[in-house]
CSV table of C-alpha atoms in Angstrom, one decimal:
chain,number,residue,atom,x,y,z
A,1,UNK,CA,-70.6,-19.6,38.6
A,2,UNK,CA,-67.9,-21.5,35.9
A,3,UNK,CA,-66.1,-18.3,35.3
A,4,UNK,CA,-65.2,-18.4,38.9
A,5,UNK,CA,-64.4,-22.7,38.6
A,6,UNK,CA,-61.7,-21.7,36.3
A,7,UNK,CA,-60.2,-19.0,38.0
A,8,UNK,CA,-59.9,-20.9,41.1
A,9,UNK,CA,-58.2,-23.7,39.1
A,10,UNK,CA,-55.8,-21.6,37.6
A,11,UNK,CA,-54.4,-19.6,41.1
A,12,UNK,CA,-54.3,-23.3,42.4
A,13,UNK,CA,-52.6,-24.7,38.8
A,14,UNK,CA,-49.9,-22.2,39.0
A,15,UNK,CA,-49.4,-21.5,42.9
A,16,UNK,CA,-49.9,-24.1,44.4
A,17,UNK,CA,-45.7,-24.6,44.3
A,18,UNK,CA,-44.2,-21.3,44.3
A,19,UNK,CA,-43.9,-18.5,45.9
A,20,UNK,CA,-45.2,-15.1,46.3
A,21,UNK,CA,-41.8,-13.5,45.9
A,22,UNK,CA,-43.9,-10.3,45.6
A,23,UNK,CA,-45.4,-10.1,49.4
A,24,UNK,CA,-44.7,-7.2,51.8
A,25,UNK,CA,-41.6,-5.7,49.5
A,26,UNK,CA,-41.5,-2.8,48.4
A,27,UNK,CA,-43.7,-0.9,46.3
A,28,UNK,CA,-44.7,3.0,44.7
A,29,UNK,CA,-46.7,4.4,42.7
A,30,UNK,CA,-46.4,7.6,40.8
A,31,UNK,CA,-49.3,9.4,42.5
A,32,UNK,CA,-51.3,8.6,46.3
A,33,UNK,CA,-54.5,10.2,47.0
A,34,UNK,CA,-54.3,13.2,48.4
A,35,UNK,CA,-56.2,12.7,51.5
A,36,UNK,CA,-54.4,8.5,51.8
A,37,UNK,CA,-51.0,8.8,51.5
A,38,UNK,CA,-50.6,6.0,52.9
A,39,UNK,CA,-54.2,4.1,53.6
A,40,UNK,CA,-54.5,3.6,49.3
A,41,UNK,CA,-50.5,4.4,49.1
A,42,UNK,CA,-49.1,1.9,46.8
A,43,UNK,CA,-47.6,-1.1,50.0
A,44,UNK,CA,-51.8,-2.4,50.5
A,45,UNK,CA,-51.3,-4.5,46.7
A,46,UNK,CA,-48.9,-5.9,48.7
A,47,UNK,CA,-50.0,-6.7,52.0
A,48,UNK,CA,-51.7,-9.7,51.7
A,49,UNK,CA,-55.1,-8.3,51.7
A,50,UNK,CA,-57.6,-7.5,49.3
A,51,UNK,CA,-60.9,-9.5,50.9
A,52,UNK,CA,-61.9,-5.8,50.7
A,53,UNK,CA,-62.0,-4.7,47.3
A,54,UNK,CA,-63.2,-1.6,47.7
A,55,UNK,CA,-61.8,1.9,48.3
A,56,UNK,CA,-61.2,0.0,52.0
A,57,UNK,CA,-57.6,0.2,53.4
A,58,UNK,CA,-56.5,-2.7,51.0
A,59,UNK,CA,-55.9,-1.4,47.4
A,60,UNK,CA,-53.7,1.2,46.5
A,61,UNK,CA,-55.3,3.9,44.6
A,62,UNK,CA,-53.8,6.6,42.3
A,63,UNK,CA,-54.9,10.4,42.3
A,64,UNK,CA,-58.6,11.2,40.1
A,65,UNK,CA,-58.2,12.9,36.0
A,66,UNK,CA,-54.2,11.0,35.0
A,67,UNK,CA,-53.6,10.4,32.2
A,68,UNK,CA,-51.1,8.0,33.0
A,69,UNK,CA,-50.6,5.6,35.5
A,70,UNK,CA,-47.6,3.7,37.0
A,71,UNK,CA,-46.9,0.8,39.8
A,72,UNK,CA,-44.0,-1.2,41.3
A,73,UNK,CA,-42.6,-3.8,44.0
A,74,UNK,CA,-38.9,-4.2,43.7
A,75,UNK,CA,-38.9,-7.4,44.7
A,76,UNK,CA,-35.6,-7.4,46.0
A,77,UNK,CA,-32.9,-9.8,44.1
A,78,UNK,CA,-32.9,-10.8,41.0
A,79,UNK,CA,-36.0,-14.3,41.2
A,80,UNK,CA,-36.8,-16.2,38.6
A,81,UNK,CA,-40.9,-15.3,37.4
A,82,UNK,CA,-43.4,-18.3,36.2
A,83,UNK,CA,-47.5,-15.6,36.5
A,84,UNK,CA,-48.7,-12.8,37.8
A,85,UNK,CA,-51.9,-12.2,39.4
A,86,UNK,CA,-53.7,-9.4,39.6
A,87,UNK,CA,-56.5,-8.2,41.7
A,88,UNK,CA,-58.0,-4.8,40.5
A,89,UNK,CA,-61.1,-2.8,42.6
A,90,UNK,CA,-64.4,-4.3,42.2
A,91,UNK,CA,-66.4,-2.3,45.5
A,92,UNK,CA,-67.1,-5.3,45.7
A,93,UNK,CA,-69.9,-6.3,43.1
A,94,UNK,CA,-70.3,-8.7,40.8
A,95,UNK,CA,-67.9,-8.5,37.3
A,96,UNK,CA,-67.7,-6.8,35.8
A,97,UNK,CA,-67.7,-4.5,37.5
A,98,UNK,CA,-68.1,-0.6,36.5
A,99,UNK,CA,-64.5,-0.3,37.3
A,100,UNK,CA,-63.4,-2.8,34.7
A,101,UNK,CA,-62.7,0.8,32.4
A,102,UNK,CA,-59.9,1.7,34.0
A,103,UNK,CA,-58.3,-1.4,34.3
A,104,UNK,CA,-58.6,-1.3,30.3
A,105,UNK,CA,-55.6,-1.2,27.8
A,106,UNK,CA,-53.3,-1.6,31.1
A,107,UNK,CA,-49.3,-3.0,30.6
A,108,UNK,CA,-47.6,-5.4,32.8
A,109,UNK,CA,-43.1,-4.9,32.9
A,110,UNK,CA,-40.4,-7.4,34.3
A,111,UNK,CA,-37.3,-5.2,34.2
A,112,UNK,CA,-33.5,-5.4,36.2
A,113,UNK,CA,-34.4,-1.2,37.1
A,114,UNK,CA,-37.1,1.0,38.5
A,115,UNK,CA,-37.9,1.9,34.6
A,116,UNK,CA,-40.0,-0.2,32.6
A,117,UNK,CA,-39.2,0.3,28.6
A,118,UNK,CA,-35.7,-1.3,29.9
A,119,UNK,CA,-37.5,-4.2,31.3
A,120,UNK,CA,-39.7,-7.5,29.2
A,121,UNK,CA,-43.5,-7.2,28.2
A,122,UNK,CA,-44.9,-10.1,29.5
A,123,UNK,CA,-48.6,-8.2,28.6
A,124,UNK,CA,-50.2,-5.4,27.1
A,125,UNK,CA,-54.5,-5.8,27.9
A,126,UNK,CA,-55.9,-4.9,24.3
A,127,UNK,CA,-59.4,-6.3,24.7
A,128,UNK,CA,-61.6,-4.2,22.0
A,129,UNK,CA,-65.4,-5.8,23.6
A,130,UNK,CA,-67.1,-4.4,26.4
A,131,UNK,CA,-66.9,-6.2,29.9
A,132,UNK,CA,-63.2,-6.5,29.7
A,133,UNK,CA,-61.2,-7.0,31.4
A,134,UNK,CA,-61.8,-9.1,34.3
A,135,UNK,CA,-60.9,-7.7,37.6
A,136,UNK,CA,-58.7,-10.6,38.5
A,137,UNK,CA,-55.8,-11.2,35.7
A,138,UNK,CA,-53.4,-14.1,36.4
A,139,UNK,CA,-50.0,-13.3,33.6
A,140,UNK,CA,-48.0,-16.0,32.4
A,141,UNK,CA,-43.9,-14.4,32.4
A,142,UNK,CA,-41.1,-16.9,33.1
A,143,UNK,CA,-38.7,-14.1,32.2
A,144,UNK,CA,-36.0,-13.5,35.6
A,145,UNK,CA,-36.3,-10.4,36.6
A,146,UNK,CA,-36.3,-7.4,40.2
A,147,UNK,CA,-39.1,-5.4,39.3
A,148,UNK,CA,-42.0,-5.6,38.2
A,149,UNK,CA,-44.3,-3.2,36.6
A,150,UNK,CA,-48.6,-1.4,35.7
A,151,UNK,CA,-48.3,1.2,33.6
A,152,UNK,CA,-51.5,2.8,32.4
A,153,UNK,CA,-52.6,5.2,29.7
A,154,UNK,CA,-54.4,8.0,27.7
A,155,UNK,CA,-52.6,9.2,25.6
A,156,UNK,CA,-53.8,12.5,23.2
A,157,UNK,CA,-54.5,12.7,20.4
A,158,UNK,CA,-54.9,9.3,20.6
A,159,UNK,CA,-58.5,6.9,19.9
A,160,UNK,CA,-59.2,4.3,22.7
A,161,UNK,CA,-62.3,2.1,22.1
A,162,UNK,CA,-65.3,3.7,23.7
A,163,UNK,CA,-66.0,1.5,26.8
A,164,UNK,CA,-61.8,3.0,27.4
A,165,UNK,CA,-61.7,5.5,31.1
A,166,UNK,CA,-61.3,9.7,30.4
A,167,UNK,CA,-58.9,8.8,33.3
A,168,UNK,CA,-57.1,6.6,34.3
A,169,UNK,CA,-55.9,4.8,37.7
A,170,UNK,CA,-53.7,2.5,39.9
A,171,UNK,CA,-56.9,0.6,41.8
A,172,UNK,CA,-55.0,-2.3,42.1
A,173,UNK,CA,-55.8,-4.2,45.5
A,174,UNK,CA,-53.8,-7.1,45.7
A,175,UNK,CA,-50.5,-7.6,42.9
A,176,UNK,CA,-49.2,-11.0,44.1
A,177,UNK,CA,-45.9,-12.4,41.8
A,178,UNK,CA,-44.7,-16.2,41.5
A,179,UNK,CA,-41.9,-18.3,41.2
A,180,UNK,CA,-38.6,-19.5,42.4
A,181,UNK,CA,-36.3,-16.9,44.9
A,182,UNK,CA,-32.6,-18.7,43.4
A,183,UNK,CA,-33.2,-18.1,40.0
A,184,UNK,CA,-30.3,-21.0,39.1
A,185,UNK,CA,-33.7,-23.5,39.8
A,186,UNK,CA,-36.6,-24.2,37.8
A,187,UNK,CA,-40.1,-27.2,38.2
A,188,UNK,CA,-43.0,-27.4,40.7
A,189,UNK,CA,-40.3,-27.6,43.4
A,190,UNK,CA,-37.9,-25.0,42.0
A,191,UNK,CA,-35.7,-27.9,42.8
A,192,UNK,CA,-33.9,-28.7,39.5
A,193,UNK,CA,-30.5,-27.3,38.0
A,194,UNK,CA,-31.1,-25.1,35.0
A,195,UNK,CA,-28.8,-26.7,32.4
A,196,UNK,CA,-24.6,-25.5,32.8
A,197,UNK,CA,-25.0,-23.3,29.6
A,198,UNK,CA,-28.3,-20.9,30.5
A,199,UNK,CA,-27.2,-16.9,30.4
A,200,UNK,CA,-26.4,-16.2,34.2
A,201,UNK,CA,-28.7,-20.1,34.9
A,202,UNK,CA,-31.9,-18.7,34.2
A,203,UNK,CA,-34.0,-20.4,32.6
A,204,UNK,CA,-37.3,-21.0,32.1
A,205,UNK,CA,-39.3,-21.9,35.5
A,206,UNK,CA,-41.4,-24.6,33.4
A,207,UNK,CA,-39.9,-26.0,31.2
A,208,UNK,CA,-36.5,-25.3,31.6
A,209,UNK,CA,-35.7,-24.0,29.1
A,210,UNK,CA,-32.8,-21.8,28.9
A,211,UNK,CA,-33.8,-17.7,28.8
A,212,UNK,CA,-30.5,-17.1,26.5
A,213,UNK,CA,-28.0,-18.8,27.2
A,214,UNK,CA,-24.2,-18.4,27.6
A,215,UNK,CA,-21.5,-17.3,24.7
A,216,UNK,CA,-20.6,-19.7,22.3
A,217,UNK,CA,-23.7,-21.6,22.3
A,218,UNK,CA,-27.2,-22.8,21.7
A,219,UNK,CA,-30.8,-24.5,21.5
A,220,UNK,CA,-33.1,-24.4,24.0
A,221,UNK,CA,-31.4,-25.7,26.9
A,222,UNK,CA,-28.3,-24.1,25.3
A,223,UNK,CA,-26.4,-27.4,24.2
A,224,UNK,CA,-25.6,-26.4,20.9
A,225,UNK,CA,-22.3,-25.0,20.5
A,226,UNK,CA,-22.9,-21.6,18.1
A,227,UNK,CA,-22.3,-23.1,13.8
A,228,UNK,CA,-19.2,-22.8,12.3
A,229,UNK,CA,-17.4,-19.4,11.9
A,230,UNK,CA,-19.5,-18.0,14.5
A,231,UNK,CA,-19.9,-17.7,18.3
A,232,UNK,CA,-20.6,-15.4,20.9
A,233,UNK,CA,-23.0,-14.5,22.6
A,234,UNK,CA,-26.9,-15.8,20.9
A,235,UNK,CA,-24.0,-17.2,18.4
A,236,UNK,CA,-24.4,-13.8,16.5
A,237,UNK,CA,-20.8,-12.7,15.8
A,238,UNK,CA,-19.2,-13.8,13.0
A,239,UNK,CA,-15.8,-15.5,13.6
A,240,UNK,CA,-12.7,-13.0,11.6
A,241,UNK,CA,-10.5,-14.6,9.3
A,242,UNK,CA,-8.8,-17.1,10.8
A,243,UNK,CA,-6.8,-19.7,8.9
A,244,UNK,CA,-9.3,-22.4,9.1
A,245,UNK,CA,-12.8,-21.3,9.8
A,246,UNK,CA,-13.7,-25.1,12.4
A,247,UNK,CA,-10.7,-23.6,14.6
A,248,UNK,CA,-12.1,-20.1,15.3
A,249,UNK,CA,-13.0,-20.2,19.1
A,250,UNK,CA,-17.5,-20.4,19.9
A,251,UNK,CA,-16.6,-19.0,22.3
A,252,UNK,CA,-15.1,-16.0,22.1
A,253,UNK,CA,-14.3,-15.9,18.5
A,254,UNK,CA,-10.2,-16.5,19.4
A,255,UNK,CA,-8.1,-18.1,16.4
A,256,UNK,CA,-7.2,-20.8,16.9
A,257,UNK,CA,-5.3,-22.0,14.6
A,258,UNK,CA,-4.0,-18.7,13.5
A,259,UNK,CA,-4.4,-16.0,11.1
A,260,UNK,CA,-5.2,-16.0,7.0
A,261,UNK,CA,-2.6,-13.4,4.7
A,262,UNK,CA,-3.4,-9.8,5.1
A,263,UNK,CA,-4.8,-9.7,9.0
A,264,UNK,CA,-4.0,-10.1,12.4
A,265,UNK,CA,-5.2,-10.4,16.9
A,266,UNK,CA,-6.0,-12.9,18.9
A,267,UNK,CA,-9.7,-12.7,16.2
A,268,UNK,CA,-7.5,-12.3,13.4
A,269,UNK,CA,-10.2,-9.2,12.7
A,270,UNK,CA,-7.4,-6.2,12.9
A,271,UNK,CA,-5.2,-5.6,9.4
A,272,UNK,CA,-1.6,-5.8,9.2
A,273,UNK,CA,0.0,-2.4,10.1
A,274,UNK,CA,1.3,-0.2,7.8
A,275,UNK,CA,4.2,-2.3,6.6
A,276,UNK,CA,3.3,-5.5,7.2
A,277,UNK,CA,1.6,-8.0,5.1
A,278,UNK,CA,0.7,-12.3,4.6
A,279,UNK,CA,-0.4,-15.0,7.0
A,280,UNK,CA,-0.6,-13.2,11.1
A,281,UNK,CA,1.2,-10.3,10.0
A,282,UNK,CA,4.2,-11.3,9.9
A,283,UNK,CA,5.7,-10.7,6.5
A,284,UNK,CA,7.7,-7.0,6.5
A,285,UNK,CA,6.3,-5.4,2.8
A,286,UNK,CA,10.0,-5.0,0.8
A,287,UNK,CA,11.6,-1.9,1.1
A,288,UNK,CA,12.3,-0.4,-2.7
A,289,UNK,CA,8.1,-0.4,-3.0
A,290,UNK,CA,7.7,3.0,-4.4
A,291,UNK,CA,5.8,3.7,-1.2
A,292,UNK,CA,8.1,3.3,1.3
A,293,UNK,CA,6.9,0.1,2.7
A,294,UNK,CA,4.0,-0.1,1.3
A,295,UNK,CA,2.3,-3.0,0.4
A,296,UNK,CA,-1.2,-4.6,0.0
A,297,UNK,CA,-1.7,-6.3,3.1
A,298,UNK,CA,-2.7,-10.1,1.2
A,299,UNK,CA,-0.2,-10.6,-1.1
A,300,UNK,CA,3.3,-8.1,-0.3
A,301,UNK,CA,2.1,-6.4,-3.4
A,302,UNK,CA,3.9,-2.5,-3.4
A,303,UNK,CA,2.0,0.0,-3.2
A,304,UNK,CA,2.4,1.5,-6.8
A,305,UNK,CA,4.8,-0.5,-8.2
A,306,UNK,CA,8.6,-0.5,-7.5
A,307,UNK,CA,11.1,2.0,-6.6
A,308,UNK,CA,13.8,2.5,-9.5
A,309,UNK,CA,15.9,-0.3,-10.6
A,310,UNK,CA,13.3,-2.7,-8.6
A,311,UNK,CA,10.8,-5.5,-10.2
A,312,UNK,CA,7.8,-7.9,-9.5
A,313,UNK,CA,4.8,-7.0,-7.0
A,314,UNK,CA,6.5,-7.3,-4.7
A,315,UNK,CA,9.6,-5.6,-5.8
A,316,UNK,CA,12.3,-8.2,-4.4
A,317,UNK,CA,14.6,-8.4,-7.5
A,318,UNK,CA,16.0,-5.6,-9.6
A,319,UNK,CA,15.9,-5.1,-13.4
A,320,UNK,CA,16.8,-7.1,-16.2
A,321,UNK,CA,19.8,-6.3,-17.3
A,322,UNK,CA,19.1,-3.5,-20.7
A,323,UNK,CA,16.6,-2.5,-18.3
A,324,UNK,CA,16.2,0.2,-15.9
A,325,UNK,CA,14.0,3.1,-14.0
A,326,UNK,CA,10.6,2.9,-12.5
A,327,UNK,CA,9.1,-0.2,-12.4
A,328,UNK,CA,11.6,-1.7,-15.0
A,329,UNK,CA,10.3,0.1,-18.3
A,330,UNK,CA,12.4,2.0,-19.1
A,331,UNK,CA,15.6,0.7,-21.8
A,332,UNK,CA,19.6,1.1,-21.3
A,333,UNK,CA,20.6,3.4,-24.1
A,334,UNK,CA,23.3,3.0,-26.4
A,335,UNK,CA,25.5,2.0,-23.7
A,336,UNK,CA,29.8,1.2,-24.9
A,337,UNK,CA,30.5,-3.0,-26.2
A,338,UNK,CA,26.7,-3.1,-25.3
A,339,UNK,CA,28.1,-2.8,-21.7
A,340,UNK,CA,24.8,-2.5,-19.2
A,341,UNK,CA,23.9,0.4,-17.3
A,342,UNK,CA,22.4,1.6,-13.7
A,343,UNK,CA,19.7,-0.3,-13.0
A,344,UNK,CA,18.4,3.1,-10.9
A,345,UNK,CA,19.0,5.8,-13.2
A,346,UNK,CA,19.9,4.2,-16.7
A,347,UNK,CA,24.0,5.5,-16.8
A,348,UNK,CA,26.0,3.5,-19.3
A,349,UNK,CA,29.0,2.0,-16.6
A,350,UNK,CA,31.9,2.0,-19.2
A,351,UNK,CA,30.5,5.2,-21.9
A,352,UNK,CA,28.7,5.4,-24.9
A,353,UNK,CA,28.7,3.4,-27.9
A,354,UNK,CA,30.2,5.1,-31.4
A,355,UNK,CA,27.7,7.5,-32.7
A,356,UNK,CA,25.8,8.6,-28.9
A,357,UNK,CA,26.2,11.2,-26.5
A,358,UNK,CA,24.4,12.3,-23.4
A,359,UNK,CA,24.4,11.3,-20.0
A,360,UNK,CA,22.4,7.7,-20.9
A,361,UNK,CA,23.9,7.6,-24.3
A,362,UNK,CA,20.7,8.3,-26.3
A,363,UNK,CA,21.2,11.1,-27.7
A,364,UNK,CA,22.3,11.4,-31.6
A,365,UNK,CA,26.1,13.3,-32.6
A,366,UNK,CA,25.1,16.2,-34.2
A,367,UNK,CA,26.2,16.8,-37.4
A,368,UNK,CA,30.0,16.6,-38.5
A,369,UNK,CA,31.0,14.0,-35.0
A,370,UNK,CA,31.4,10.9,-34.8
A,371,UNK,CA,33.1,8.1,-32.8
A,372,UNK,CA,32.8,7.5,-28.5
A,373,UNK,CA,31.4,10.0,-27.0
A,374,UNK,CA,30.7,11.8,-30.4
A,375,UNK,CA,34.6,13.8,-30.1
A,376,UNK,CA,36.0,12.6,-33.6
A,377,UNK,CA,35.0,15.3,-36.3
A,378,UNK,CA,34.9,14.6,-39.6
A,379,UNK,CA,34.3,18.6,-40.7
A,380,UNK,CA,37.6,18.9,-41.7
A,381,UNK,CA,38.2,16.4,-44.1
A,382,UNK,CA,34.6,15.7,-45.4
A,383,UNK,CA,33.1,18.0,-48.6
A,384,UNK,CA,29.8,19.4,-48.9
A,385,UNK,CA,27.7,20.1,-46.2
A,386,UNK,CA,30.3,18.8,-44.2
A,387,UNK,CA,29.0,15.6,-42.4
A,388,UNK,CA,29.2,11.9,-41.7
A,389,UNK,CA,27.8,8.7,-40.5
A,390,UNK,CA,27.6,8.7,-36.5
A,391,UNK,CA,29.0,6.3,-35.8
A,392,UNK,CA,31.9,5.2,-38.6
A,393,UNK,CA,33.0,8.9,-39.8
A,394,UNK,CA,32.4,7.7,-42.5
A,395,UNK,CA,31.5,11.2,-45.5
A,396,UNK,CA,28.0,11.1,-46.8
A,397,UNK,CA,29.2,13.4,-49.8
A,398,UNK,CA,32.3,12.7,-50.2
A,399,UNK,CA,36.3,13.9,-49.5
A,400,UNK,CA,37.3,17.4,-49.9
A,401,UNK,CA,39.6,17.9,-52.9
A,402,UNK,CA,43.2,16.5,-52.8
A,403,UNK,CA,41.7,13.8,-50.5
A,404,UNK,CA,40.1,9.9,-50.3
A,405,UNK,CA,40.1,7.4,-48.2
A,406,UNK,CA,37.0,5.9,-46.3
A,407,UNK,CA,38.1,8.5,-43.7
A,408,UNK,CA,39.7,11.1,-46.1
A,409,UNK,CA,42.9,9.5,-44.3
A,410,UNK,CA,45.4,9.2,-47.7
A,411,UNK,CA,46.0,11.1,-50.2
A,412,UNK,CA,46.5,11.4,-53.7
A,413,UNK,CA,50.2,11.8,-55.3
A,414,UNK,CA,49.2,12.1,-58.6
A,415,UNK,CA,45.9,15.2,-58.0
A,416,UNK,CA,49.6,16.5,-55.5
A,417,UNK,CA,52.4,16.5,-57.1
A,418,UNK,CA,52.7,19.9,-57.3
A,419,UNK,CA,52.3,20.4,-54.0
A,420,UNK,CA,54.6,18.0,-52.7
A,421,UNK,CA,56.9,19.2,-55.7
A,422,UNK,CA,56.1,23.0,-54.5
A,423,UNK,CA,56.8,22.1,-50.8
A,424,UNK,CA,60.2,20.6,-51.7
A,425,UNK,CA,61.3,22.6,-54.3
A,426,UNK,CA,64.0,24.6,-52.3
A,427,UNK,CA,65.4,21.7,-50.0
A,428,UNK,CA,66.6,20.0,-53.2
A,429,UNK,CA,67.6,23.5,-54.6
A,430,UNK,CA,69.9,23.6,-52.2
A,431,UNK,CA,71.2,20.4,-52.4
A,432,UNK,CA,71.9,21.1,-56.1
A,433,UNK,CA,73.3,24.4,-55.6
A,434,UNK,CA,75.1,22.7,-53.0
A,435,UNK,CA,75.9,19.5,-55.2
A,436,UNK,CA,76.8,21.9,-58.7
A,437,UNK,CA,80.0,24.2,-55.8
A,438,UNK,CA,81.3,21.3,-54.1
A,439,UNK,CA,81.9,19.3,-58.3
A,440,UNK,CA,83.1,23.2,-59.9
A,441,UNK,CA,85.5,23.5,-57.0
A,442,UNK,CA,86.6,19.7,-57.1
A,443,UNK,CA,87.5,20.8,-60.9
A,444,UNK,CA,89.0,23.8,-60.3
A,445,UNK,CA,91.2,22.7,-58.0
A,446,UNK,CA,91.6,19.2,-60.1
A,447,UNK,CA,92.6,21.6,-63.4
A,448,UNK,CA,95.5,23.6,-60.6
A,449,UNK,CA,97.3,20.6,-59.9
A,450,UNK,CA,97.6,18.5,-63.1
A,451,UNK,CA,98.2,22.3,-63.9
A,452,UNK,CA,101.3,22.6,-62.0
A,453,UNK,CA,101.8,19.1,-62.2
A,454,UNK,CA,102.8,19.3,-65.3
A,455,UNK,CA,105.0,22.5,-65.3
A,456,UNK,CA,107.0,20.6,-63.3
A,457,UNK,CA,107.3,18.0,-65.2
A,458,UNK,CA,108.3,19.6,-68.0
A,459,UNK,CA,110.7,21.5,-65.7
A,460,UNK,CA,111.9,18.6,-63.7
A,461,UNK,CA,112.7,16.8,-67.7
A,462,UNK,CA,114.3,19.9,-68.6
A,463,UNK,CA,116.6,20.5,-66.0
A,464,UNK,CA,118.0,17.0,-66.2
A,465,UNK,CA,118.9,17.9,-70.3
A,466,UNK,CA,120.8,21.3,-69.6
A,467,UNK,CA,118.7,22.5,-72.0
A,468,UNK,CA,118.4,26.3,-70.8
A,469,UNK,CA,116.5,27.3,-73.4
A,470,UNK,CA,113.3,25.1,-72.3
A,471,UNK,CA,113.6,26.7,-69.1
A,472,UNK,CA,113.7,30.1,-71.1
A,473,UNK,CA,110.2,29.1,-72.3
A,474,UNK,CA,109.5,27.8,-69.9
A,475,UNK,CA,109.5,30.7,-67.9
A,476,UNK,CA,108.0,32.8,-71.2
A,477,UNK,CA,105.5,30.0,-70.9
A,478,UNK,CA,104.8,30.8,-67.4
A,479,UNK,CA,104.8,35.0,-67.5
A,480,UNK,CA,102.4,34.4,-70.6
A,481,UNK,CA,104.6,35.7,-72.8
A,482,UNK,CA,104.4,33.1,-76.2
A,483,UNK,CA,108.2,32.4,-78.5
A,484,UNK,CA,107.3,33.7,-82.3
A,485,UNK,CA,107.5,29.9,-83.4
A,486,UNK,CA,104.2,28.9,-84.6
A,487,UNK,CA,104.5,26.0,-82.9
A,488,UNK,CA,103.9,25.4,-79.1
A,489,UNK,CA,105.8,23.0,-77.3
A,490,UNK,CA,103.7,19.9,-76.1
A,491,UNK,CA,104.0,18.3,-74.3
A,492,UNK,CA,105.3,13.9,-73.2
A,493,UNK,CA,102.9,12.3,-75.9
A,494,UNK,CA,101.9,9.5,-73.4
A,495,UNK,CA,100.7,11.2,-71.3
A,496,UNK,CA,96.5,12.1,-71.5
A,497,UNK,CA,96.5,16.0,-72.5
A,498,UNK,CA,94.9,18.6,-69.5
A,499,UNK,CA,91.6,18.5,-71.9
A,500,UNK,CA,91.1,14.7,-71.5
A,501,UNK,CA,91.2,15.2,-68.2
A,502,UNK,CA,88.4,17.1,-67.8
A,503,UNK,CA,86.2,15.7,-69.6
A,504,UNK,CA,86.8,12.4,-68.0
A,505,UNK,CA,86.8,14.1,-65.0
A,506,UNK,CA,83.4,15.9,-65.9
A,507,UNK,CA,81.4,11.8,-67.6
A,508,UNK,CA,82.0,11.0,-64.4
A,509,UNK,CA,80.2,13.9,-62.5
A,510,UNK,CA,77.3,13.0,-65.1
A,511,UNK,CA,77.5,9.2,-63.8
A,512,UNK,CA,77.1,11.0,-60.0
């Protein structure tokens, strides 16, 4: 008597303000009893009749000897459900009836599809006491849904309590689904609107708590915005890399203040495209990156370093003077006059300093050569191994014989005198011979002239005196005949003799 009183109270408590939304709605069951598919069909459980809870015409009864049994009702729209009442077959006998063993272990689902696994499990009967469950069940299930599905099973290989029946049946005399026909209301009279931010305006039909929140909100009645750096449905998504984490829109995750370095897009969750970096990916990677236009999406550091001739992490600065090549990690060679080299390939812009050669001016002159571009050759004047300083050209072992000075470019006069005489002898002799010939000819001409002049003078003298004899003697002298006199006639005593003239001429030549 007490159980009946409690049951009546519960029914009155849960149903007086709500509507039976399953009444006369379409229903189905997994199997029908072969001989009475209509009389014991699925619709009998929602026709509102259950005063006769026997195998009459007011209960749905499935086929015998089944290991699974399923029954369902289509409420024809998504509704706000409060509770579900089930009246199982009793054959009008006092509880517990013999049919509780068939009822034991059942499942009750609410779904928005005809598949129970898509829905919400409102209840699973797992009593382990003989004589349960009771044939009358009132199950609270404050959810929204369209389909209510009853299911039971007896799987092979599963051990069930000893009081469970071997097979299961759909022996449902009535299934009542109570709730508000319009889903956006709740309360005893179904006249209180669900909170604004309830998902699909669905809320608990009794308390008004949302069955889910619209994106961006949380809490029992969805009045609280998502926590910082979260957004979306049930606030289950993390904001992207917003420049200001608090600027993430709690509804859709949009970064209102833009993105941090390395990301882009409305939600700042997309990495920068190749060749871009920085806040909102607005910066272009340097064209001087070793891997063309590939850089770190956060700070622009070139992937693989810099191309030849450039430095720094973003490769936007040329090498310092004196440096060149990949990441400016090579030093220029010995460039002429301290000039700098090409910052890409290291070639000296003005050529090489003394003592060095090669494209990069990094090779010393080979032995025996020196100077700019190693064009000087010291093998012609150095003695010993013919080597010299590659820069100055100074011989390591001194000069060859006959030369001296820093570069062996001066001759030693004392050492080289014989050589000089030898070289100039022919010229000197030729000059002396020529001079002697000229002087000799001059002397002879002078002597002849003087002699003739003396003879002419004697002739004039004797002619003037009429001394015929003197003329004759003179003719004899001219013809070379000698007088028999022991003395030769002398010329005038006041004039120098021919010998004296010749002697004075010779002395003059010596003075020259």
